[in-house]
mmCIF file of C-alpha atoms and ligand atoms in Angstrom:
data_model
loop_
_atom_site.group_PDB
_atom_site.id
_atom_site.type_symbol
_atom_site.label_atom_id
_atom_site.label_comp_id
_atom_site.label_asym_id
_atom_site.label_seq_id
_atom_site.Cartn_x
_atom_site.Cartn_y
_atom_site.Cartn_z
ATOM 1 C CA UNK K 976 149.725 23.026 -12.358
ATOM 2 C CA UNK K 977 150.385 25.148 -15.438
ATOM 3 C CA UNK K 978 150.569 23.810 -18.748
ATOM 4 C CA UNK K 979 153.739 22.775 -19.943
ATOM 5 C CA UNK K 980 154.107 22.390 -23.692
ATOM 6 C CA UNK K 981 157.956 21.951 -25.684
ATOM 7 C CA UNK K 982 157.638 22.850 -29.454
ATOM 8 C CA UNK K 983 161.463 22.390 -30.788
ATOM 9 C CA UNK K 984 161.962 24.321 -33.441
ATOM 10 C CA UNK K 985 162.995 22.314 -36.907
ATOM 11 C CA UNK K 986 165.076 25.842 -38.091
ATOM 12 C CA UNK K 987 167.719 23.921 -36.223
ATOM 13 C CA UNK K 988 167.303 20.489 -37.603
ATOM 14 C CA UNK K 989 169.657 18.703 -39.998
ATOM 15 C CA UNK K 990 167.339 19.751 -43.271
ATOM 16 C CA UNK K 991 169.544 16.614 -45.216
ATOM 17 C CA UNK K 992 167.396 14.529 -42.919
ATOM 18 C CA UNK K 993 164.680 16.431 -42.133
ATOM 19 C CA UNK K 994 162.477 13.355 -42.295
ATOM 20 C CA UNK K 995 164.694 11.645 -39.352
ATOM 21 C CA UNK K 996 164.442 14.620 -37.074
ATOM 22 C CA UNK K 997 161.003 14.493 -37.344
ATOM 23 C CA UNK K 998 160.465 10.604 -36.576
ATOM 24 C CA UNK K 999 163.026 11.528 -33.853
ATOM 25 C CA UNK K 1000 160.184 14.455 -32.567
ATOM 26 C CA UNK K 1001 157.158 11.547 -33.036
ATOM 27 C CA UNK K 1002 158.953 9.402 -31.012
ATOM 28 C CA UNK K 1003 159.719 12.056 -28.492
ATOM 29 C CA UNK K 1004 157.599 14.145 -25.493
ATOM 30 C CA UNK K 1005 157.259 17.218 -27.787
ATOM 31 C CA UNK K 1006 153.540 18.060 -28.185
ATOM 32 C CA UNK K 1007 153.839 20.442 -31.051
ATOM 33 C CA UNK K 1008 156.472 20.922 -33.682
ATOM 34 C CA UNK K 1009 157.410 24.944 -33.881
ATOM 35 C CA UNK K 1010 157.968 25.685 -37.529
ATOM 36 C CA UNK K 1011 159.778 29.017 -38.637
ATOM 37 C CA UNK K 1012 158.845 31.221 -41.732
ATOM 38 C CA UNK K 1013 160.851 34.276 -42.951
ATOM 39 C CA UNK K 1014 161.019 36.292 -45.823
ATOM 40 C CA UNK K 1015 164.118 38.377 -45.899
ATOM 41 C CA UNK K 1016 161.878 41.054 -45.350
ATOM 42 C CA UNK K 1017 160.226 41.165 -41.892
ATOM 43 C CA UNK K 1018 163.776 39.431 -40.861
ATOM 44 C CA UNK K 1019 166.947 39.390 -42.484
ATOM 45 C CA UNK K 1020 166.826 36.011 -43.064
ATOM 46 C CA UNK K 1021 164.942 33.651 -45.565
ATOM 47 C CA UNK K 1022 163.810 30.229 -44.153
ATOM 48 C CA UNK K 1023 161.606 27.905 -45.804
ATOM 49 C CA UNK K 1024 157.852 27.842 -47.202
ATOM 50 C CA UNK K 1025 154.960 26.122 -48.410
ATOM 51 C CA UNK K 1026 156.552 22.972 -49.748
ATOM 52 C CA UNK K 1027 158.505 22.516 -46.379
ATOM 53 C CA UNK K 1028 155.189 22.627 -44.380
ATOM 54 C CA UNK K 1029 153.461 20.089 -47.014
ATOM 55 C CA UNK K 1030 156.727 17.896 -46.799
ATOM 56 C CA UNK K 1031 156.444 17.469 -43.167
ATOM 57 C CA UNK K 1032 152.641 17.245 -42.916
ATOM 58 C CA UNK K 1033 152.434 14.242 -44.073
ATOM 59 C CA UNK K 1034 155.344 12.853 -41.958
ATOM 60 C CA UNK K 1035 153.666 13.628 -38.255
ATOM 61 C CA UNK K 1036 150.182 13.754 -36.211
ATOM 62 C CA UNK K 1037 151.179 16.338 -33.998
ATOM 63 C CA UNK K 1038 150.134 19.893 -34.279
ATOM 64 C CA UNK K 1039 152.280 21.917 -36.432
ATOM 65 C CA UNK K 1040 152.872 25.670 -34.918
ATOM 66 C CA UNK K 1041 153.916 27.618 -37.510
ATOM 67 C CA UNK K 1042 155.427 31.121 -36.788
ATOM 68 C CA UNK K 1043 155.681 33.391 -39.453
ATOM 69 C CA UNK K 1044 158.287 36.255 -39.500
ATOM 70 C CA UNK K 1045 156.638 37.508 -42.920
ATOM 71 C CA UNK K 1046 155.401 40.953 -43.938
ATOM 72 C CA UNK K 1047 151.545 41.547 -44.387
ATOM 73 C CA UNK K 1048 150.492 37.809 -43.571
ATOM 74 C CA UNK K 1049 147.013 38.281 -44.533
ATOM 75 C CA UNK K 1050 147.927 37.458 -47.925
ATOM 76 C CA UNK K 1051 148.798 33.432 -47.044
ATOM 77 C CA UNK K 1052 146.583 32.785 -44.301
ATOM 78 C CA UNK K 1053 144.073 30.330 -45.987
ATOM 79 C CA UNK K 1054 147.430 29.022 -47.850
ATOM 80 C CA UNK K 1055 148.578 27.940 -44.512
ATOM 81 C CA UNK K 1056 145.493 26.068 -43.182
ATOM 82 C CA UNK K 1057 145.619 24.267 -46.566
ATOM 83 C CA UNK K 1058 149.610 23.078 -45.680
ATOM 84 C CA UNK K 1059 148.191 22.065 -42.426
ATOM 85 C CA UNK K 1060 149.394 24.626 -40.176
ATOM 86 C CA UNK K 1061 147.314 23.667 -36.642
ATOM 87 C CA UNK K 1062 148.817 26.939 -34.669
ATOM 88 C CA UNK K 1063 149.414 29.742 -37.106
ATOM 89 C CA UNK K 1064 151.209 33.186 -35.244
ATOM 90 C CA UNK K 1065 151.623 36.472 -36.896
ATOM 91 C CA UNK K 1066 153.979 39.150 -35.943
ATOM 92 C CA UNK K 1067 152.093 41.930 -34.492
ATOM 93 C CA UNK K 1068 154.757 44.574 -35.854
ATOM 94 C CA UNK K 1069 153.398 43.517 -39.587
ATOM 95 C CA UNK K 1070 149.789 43.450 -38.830
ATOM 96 C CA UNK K 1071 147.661 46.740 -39.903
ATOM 97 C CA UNK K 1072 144.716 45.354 -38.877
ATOM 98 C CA UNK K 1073 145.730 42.592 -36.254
ATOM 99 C CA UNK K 1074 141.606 41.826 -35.080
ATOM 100 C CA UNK K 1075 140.651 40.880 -38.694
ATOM 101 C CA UNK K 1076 143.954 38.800 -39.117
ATOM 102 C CA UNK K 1077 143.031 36.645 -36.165
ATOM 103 C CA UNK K 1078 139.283 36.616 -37.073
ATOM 104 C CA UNK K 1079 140.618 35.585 -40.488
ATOM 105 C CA UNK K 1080 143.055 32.428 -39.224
ATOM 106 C CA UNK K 1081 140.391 31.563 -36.641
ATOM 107 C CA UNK K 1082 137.563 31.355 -39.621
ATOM 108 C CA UNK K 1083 140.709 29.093 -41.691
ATOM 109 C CA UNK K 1084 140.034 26.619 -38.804
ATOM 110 C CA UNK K 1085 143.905 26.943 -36.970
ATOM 111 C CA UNK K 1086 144.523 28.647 -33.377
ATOM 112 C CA UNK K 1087 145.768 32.167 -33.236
ATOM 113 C CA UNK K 1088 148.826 33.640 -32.170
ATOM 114 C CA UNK K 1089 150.259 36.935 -31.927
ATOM 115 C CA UNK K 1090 154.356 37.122 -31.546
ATOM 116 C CA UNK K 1091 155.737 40.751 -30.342
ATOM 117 C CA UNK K 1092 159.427 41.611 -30.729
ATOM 118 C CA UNK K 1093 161.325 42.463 -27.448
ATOM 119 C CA UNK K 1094 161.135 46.084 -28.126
ATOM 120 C CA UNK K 1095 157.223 46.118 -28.635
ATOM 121 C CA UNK K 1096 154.992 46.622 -25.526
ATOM 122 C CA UNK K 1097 152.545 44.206 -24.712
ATOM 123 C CA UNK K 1098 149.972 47.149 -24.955
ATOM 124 C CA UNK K 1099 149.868 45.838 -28.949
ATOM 125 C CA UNK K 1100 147.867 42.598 -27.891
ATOM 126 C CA UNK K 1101 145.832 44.189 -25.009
ATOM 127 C CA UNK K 1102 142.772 45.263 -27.283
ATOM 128 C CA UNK K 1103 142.810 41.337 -28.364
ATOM 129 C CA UNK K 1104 143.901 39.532 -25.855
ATOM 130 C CA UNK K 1105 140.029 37.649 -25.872
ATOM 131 C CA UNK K 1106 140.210 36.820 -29.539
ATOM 132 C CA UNK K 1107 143.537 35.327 -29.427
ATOM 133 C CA UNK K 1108 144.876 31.335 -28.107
ATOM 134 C CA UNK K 1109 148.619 32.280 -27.683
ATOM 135 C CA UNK K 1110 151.079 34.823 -26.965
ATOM 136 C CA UNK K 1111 154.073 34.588 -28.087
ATOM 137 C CA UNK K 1112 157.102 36.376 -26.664
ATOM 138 C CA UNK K 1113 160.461 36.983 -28.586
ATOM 139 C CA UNK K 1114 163.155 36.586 -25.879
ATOM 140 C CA UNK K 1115 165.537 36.977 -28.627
ATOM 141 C CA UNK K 1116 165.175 39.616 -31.800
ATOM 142 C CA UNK K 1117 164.131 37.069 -34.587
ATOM 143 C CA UNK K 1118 165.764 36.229 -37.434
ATOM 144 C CA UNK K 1119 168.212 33.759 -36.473
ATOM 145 C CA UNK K 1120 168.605 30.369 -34.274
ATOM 146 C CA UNK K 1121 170.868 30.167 -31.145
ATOM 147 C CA UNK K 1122 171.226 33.573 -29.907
ATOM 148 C CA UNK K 1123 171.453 34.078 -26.322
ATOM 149 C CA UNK K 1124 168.180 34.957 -24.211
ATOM 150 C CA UNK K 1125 167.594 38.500 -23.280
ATOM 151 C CA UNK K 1126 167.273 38.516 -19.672
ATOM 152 C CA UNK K 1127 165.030 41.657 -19.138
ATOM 153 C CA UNK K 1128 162.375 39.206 -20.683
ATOM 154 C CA UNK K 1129 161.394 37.676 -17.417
ATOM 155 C CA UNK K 1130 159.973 40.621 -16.460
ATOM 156 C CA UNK K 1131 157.918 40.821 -19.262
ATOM 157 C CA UNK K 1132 156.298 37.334 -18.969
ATOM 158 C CA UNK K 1133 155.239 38.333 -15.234
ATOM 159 C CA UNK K 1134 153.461 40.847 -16.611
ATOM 160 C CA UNK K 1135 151.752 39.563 -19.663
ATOM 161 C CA UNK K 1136 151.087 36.201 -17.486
ATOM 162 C CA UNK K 1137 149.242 38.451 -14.257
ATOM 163 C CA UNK K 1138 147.510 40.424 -17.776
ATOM 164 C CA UNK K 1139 146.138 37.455 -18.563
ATOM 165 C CA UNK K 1140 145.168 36.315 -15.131
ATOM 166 C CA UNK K 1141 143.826 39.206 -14.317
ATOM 167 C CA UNK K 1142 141.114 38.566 -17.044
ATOM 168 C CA UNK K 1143 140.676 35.130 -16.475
ATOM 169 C CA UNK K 1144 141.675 33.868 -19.928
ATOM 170 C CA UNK K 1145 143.173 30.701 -20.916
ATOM 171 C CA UNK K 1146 145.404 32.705 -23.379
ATOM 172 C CA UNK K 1147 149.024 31.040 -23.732
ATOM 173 C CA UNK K 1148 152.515 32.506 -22.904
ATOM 174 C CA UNK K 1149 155.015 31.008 -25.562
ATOM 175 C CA UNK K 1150 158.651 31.995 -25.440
ATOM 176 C CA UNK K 1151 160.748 31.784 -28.402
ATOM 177 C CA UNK K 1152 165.082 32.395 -28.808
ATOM 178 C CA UNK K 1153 167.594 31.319 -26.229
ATOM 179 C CA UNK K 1154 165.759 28.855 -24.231
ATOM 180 C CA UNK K 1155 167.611 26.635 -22.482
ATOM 181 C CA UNK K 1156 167.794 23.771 -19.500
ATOM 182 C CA UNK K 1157 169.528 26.376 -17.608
ATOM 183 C CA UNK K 1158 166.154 29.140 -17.469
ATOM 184 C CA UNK K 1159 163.474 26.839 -18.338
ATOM 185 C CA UNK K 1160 162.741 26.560 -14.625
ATOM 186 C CA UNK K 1161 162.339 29.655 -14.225
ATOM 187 C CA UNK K 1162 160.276 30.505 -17.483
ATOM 188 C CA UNK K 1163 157.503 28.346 -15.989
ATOM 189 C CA UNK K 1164 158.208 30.144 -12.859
ATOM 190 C CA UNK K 1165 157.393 33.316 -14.750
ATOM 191 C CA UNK K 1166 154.545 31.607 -16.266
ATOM 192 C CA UNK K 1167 155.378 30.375 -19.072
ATOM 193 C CA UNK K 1168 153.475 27.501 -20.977
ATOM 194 C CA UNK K 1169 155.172 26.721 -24.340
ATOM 195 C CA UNK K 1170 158.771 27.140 -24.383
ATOM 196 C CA UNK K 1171 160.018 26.628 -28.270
ATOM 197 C CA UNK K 1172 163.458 25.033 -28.374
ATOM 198 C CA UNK K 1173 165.630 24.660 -31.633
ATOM 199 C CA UNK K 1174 169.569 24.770 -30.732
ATOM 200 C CA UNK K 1175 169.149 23.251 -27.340
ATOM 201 C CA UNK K 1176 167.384 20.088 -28.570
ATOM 202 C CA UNK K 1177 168.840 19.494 -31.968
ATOM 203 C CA UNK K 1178 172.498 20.325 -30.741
ATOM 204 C CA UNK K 1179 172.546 17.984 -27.621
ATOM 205 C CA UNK K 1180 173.520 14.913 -27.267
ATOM 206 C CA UNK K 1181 170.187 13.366 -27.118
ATOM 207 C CA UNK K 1182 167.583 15.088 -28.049
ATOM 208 C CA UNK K 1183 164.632 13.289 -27.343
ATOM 209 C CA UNK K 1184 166.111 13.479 -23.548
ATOM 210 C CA UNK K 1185 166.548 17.019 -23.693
ATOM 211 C CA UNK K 1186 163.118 17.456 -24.731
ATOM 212 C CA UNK K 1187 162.258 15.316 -21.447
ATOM 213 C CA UNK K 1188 164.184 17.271 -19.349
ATOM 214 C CA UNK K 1189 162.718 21.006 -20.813
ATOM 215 C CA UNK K 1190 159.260 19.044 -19.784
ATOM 216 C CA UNK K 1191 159.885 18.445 -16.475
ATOM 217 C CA UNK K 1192 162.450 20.453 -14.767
ATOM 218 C CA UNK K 1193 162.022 21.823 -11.381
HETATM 219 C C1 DX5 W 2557 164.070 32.929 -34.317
HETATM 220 C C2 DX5 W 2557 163.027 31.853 -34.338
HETATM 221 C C3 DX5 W 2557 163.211 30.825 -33.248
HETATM 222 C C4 DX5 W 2557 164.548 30.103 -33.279
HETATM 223 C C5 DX5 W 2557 164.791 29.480 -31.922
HETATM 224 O O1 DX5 W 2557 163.643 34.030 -35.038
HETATM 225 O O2 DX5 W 2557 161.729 32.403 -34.233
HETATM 226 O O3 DX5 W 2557 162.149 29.891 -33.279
HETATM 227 O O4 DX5 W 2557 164.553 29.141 -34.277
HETATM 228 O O5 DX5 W 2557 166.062 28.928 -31.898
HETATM 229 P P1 DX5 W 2557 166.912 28.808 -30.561
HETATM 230 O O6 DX5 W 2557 166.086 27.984 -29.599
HETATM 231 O O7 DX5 W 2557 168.147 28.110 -31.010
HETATM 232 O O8 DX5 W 2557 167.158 30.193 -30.037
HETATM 233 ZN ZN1 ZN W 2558 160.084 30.901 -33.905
#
């Protein structure tokens, strides 16, 4: 069976108790914790930093994956490892030299991911595809929290996941904007192993039982 991993994403938590939401994510099935970084630059939207990470450190065991929407990442990347980042992603549209950024945050001691836009091909991680842990996929243009999945994405996934196959690499599919308890089915159908969450979990009902459910639907 295919791995199945939920990483909710804390852009959508109540930030007055941040510290709540988080005990609420220990207590929960989430493996990982998907934590959102812009700039106003690479996005038009500014999120939060360095003393958000080392706030929540502290405050959980499991690993943090931190996605940064920043321009020319290289500059933080040891910075991160020191917050205790476990899964640190770069956007491949703000990489000039994307091989030496992932040698870089593999040599920092965190797993590597590379994040592509839905406009950019997946031709932009082909040349790295060995020296990387996770793809992720934008199934939304990033930026923002609860916007609405763009469909054409499925096709996409197929393609990256029979890439990957193809090679016989262990390289994850992660899927990030829009994912819901309506498609998650069918984004592990697609092949799909981390699906990141943040409206549909912090906006239900019950979160920790939405989480469940994202795990385990058929
Ligand atoms: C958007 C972020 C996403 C976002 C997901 O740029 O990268 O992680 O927070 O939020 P939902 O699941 O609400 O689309
Ligand atoms: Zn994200």
């Amino acid at each position: 069976m295919m791995t199945r991993i939920i990483s909710p994403s804390i852009l959508a938590a109540d930030f007055g108790h941040l510290a709540d939401d988080i005990n609420m994510l220990n207590d929960s099935e989430a493996q990982w914790i998907h934590i959102d970084v812009m700039d106003g630059v690479f996005v038009p939207n500014i999120s939060f930093g360095f003393p958000a990470i080392e706030a929540v450190r502290p405050l959980t065991a499991k690993p943090l994956d931190v996605h940064l929407m920043i321009v020319d990442p290289d500059r933080y990347i040891a910075r991160w490892a020191e917050t205790g980042a476990d899964v640190l992603t770069v956007q491949a549209e703000a990489c000039v030299h994307l091989h030496r950024t992932l040698q870089t945050i593999h040599a920092a001691g965190m797993r590597a991911g590379v994040a592509l836009n839905p406009a950019t091909p997946l031709s932009a991680v082909e040349e790295v595809l060995d020296d990387l842990d996770m793809v992720l996929l934008m199934t939304v243009n990033p930026g923002f929290g609860a916007q609405k999945f763009i469909l054409h994405s499925f096709d996409k996934i197929r393609r990256l996941r029979a890439m990957i196959d193809r090679r016989g690499l262990q390289t994850l599919i992660q899927v990030d904007g829009g994912v819901t308890l309506d498609n998650a089915a069918e984004l592990y159908a697609a092949g799909v192993d981390v699906l990141v969450a943040g409206n549909t979990v912090f906006a239900s009902e019950n979160p920790a039982e939405t989480i469940h459910k994202l795990l385990t639907v058929r």
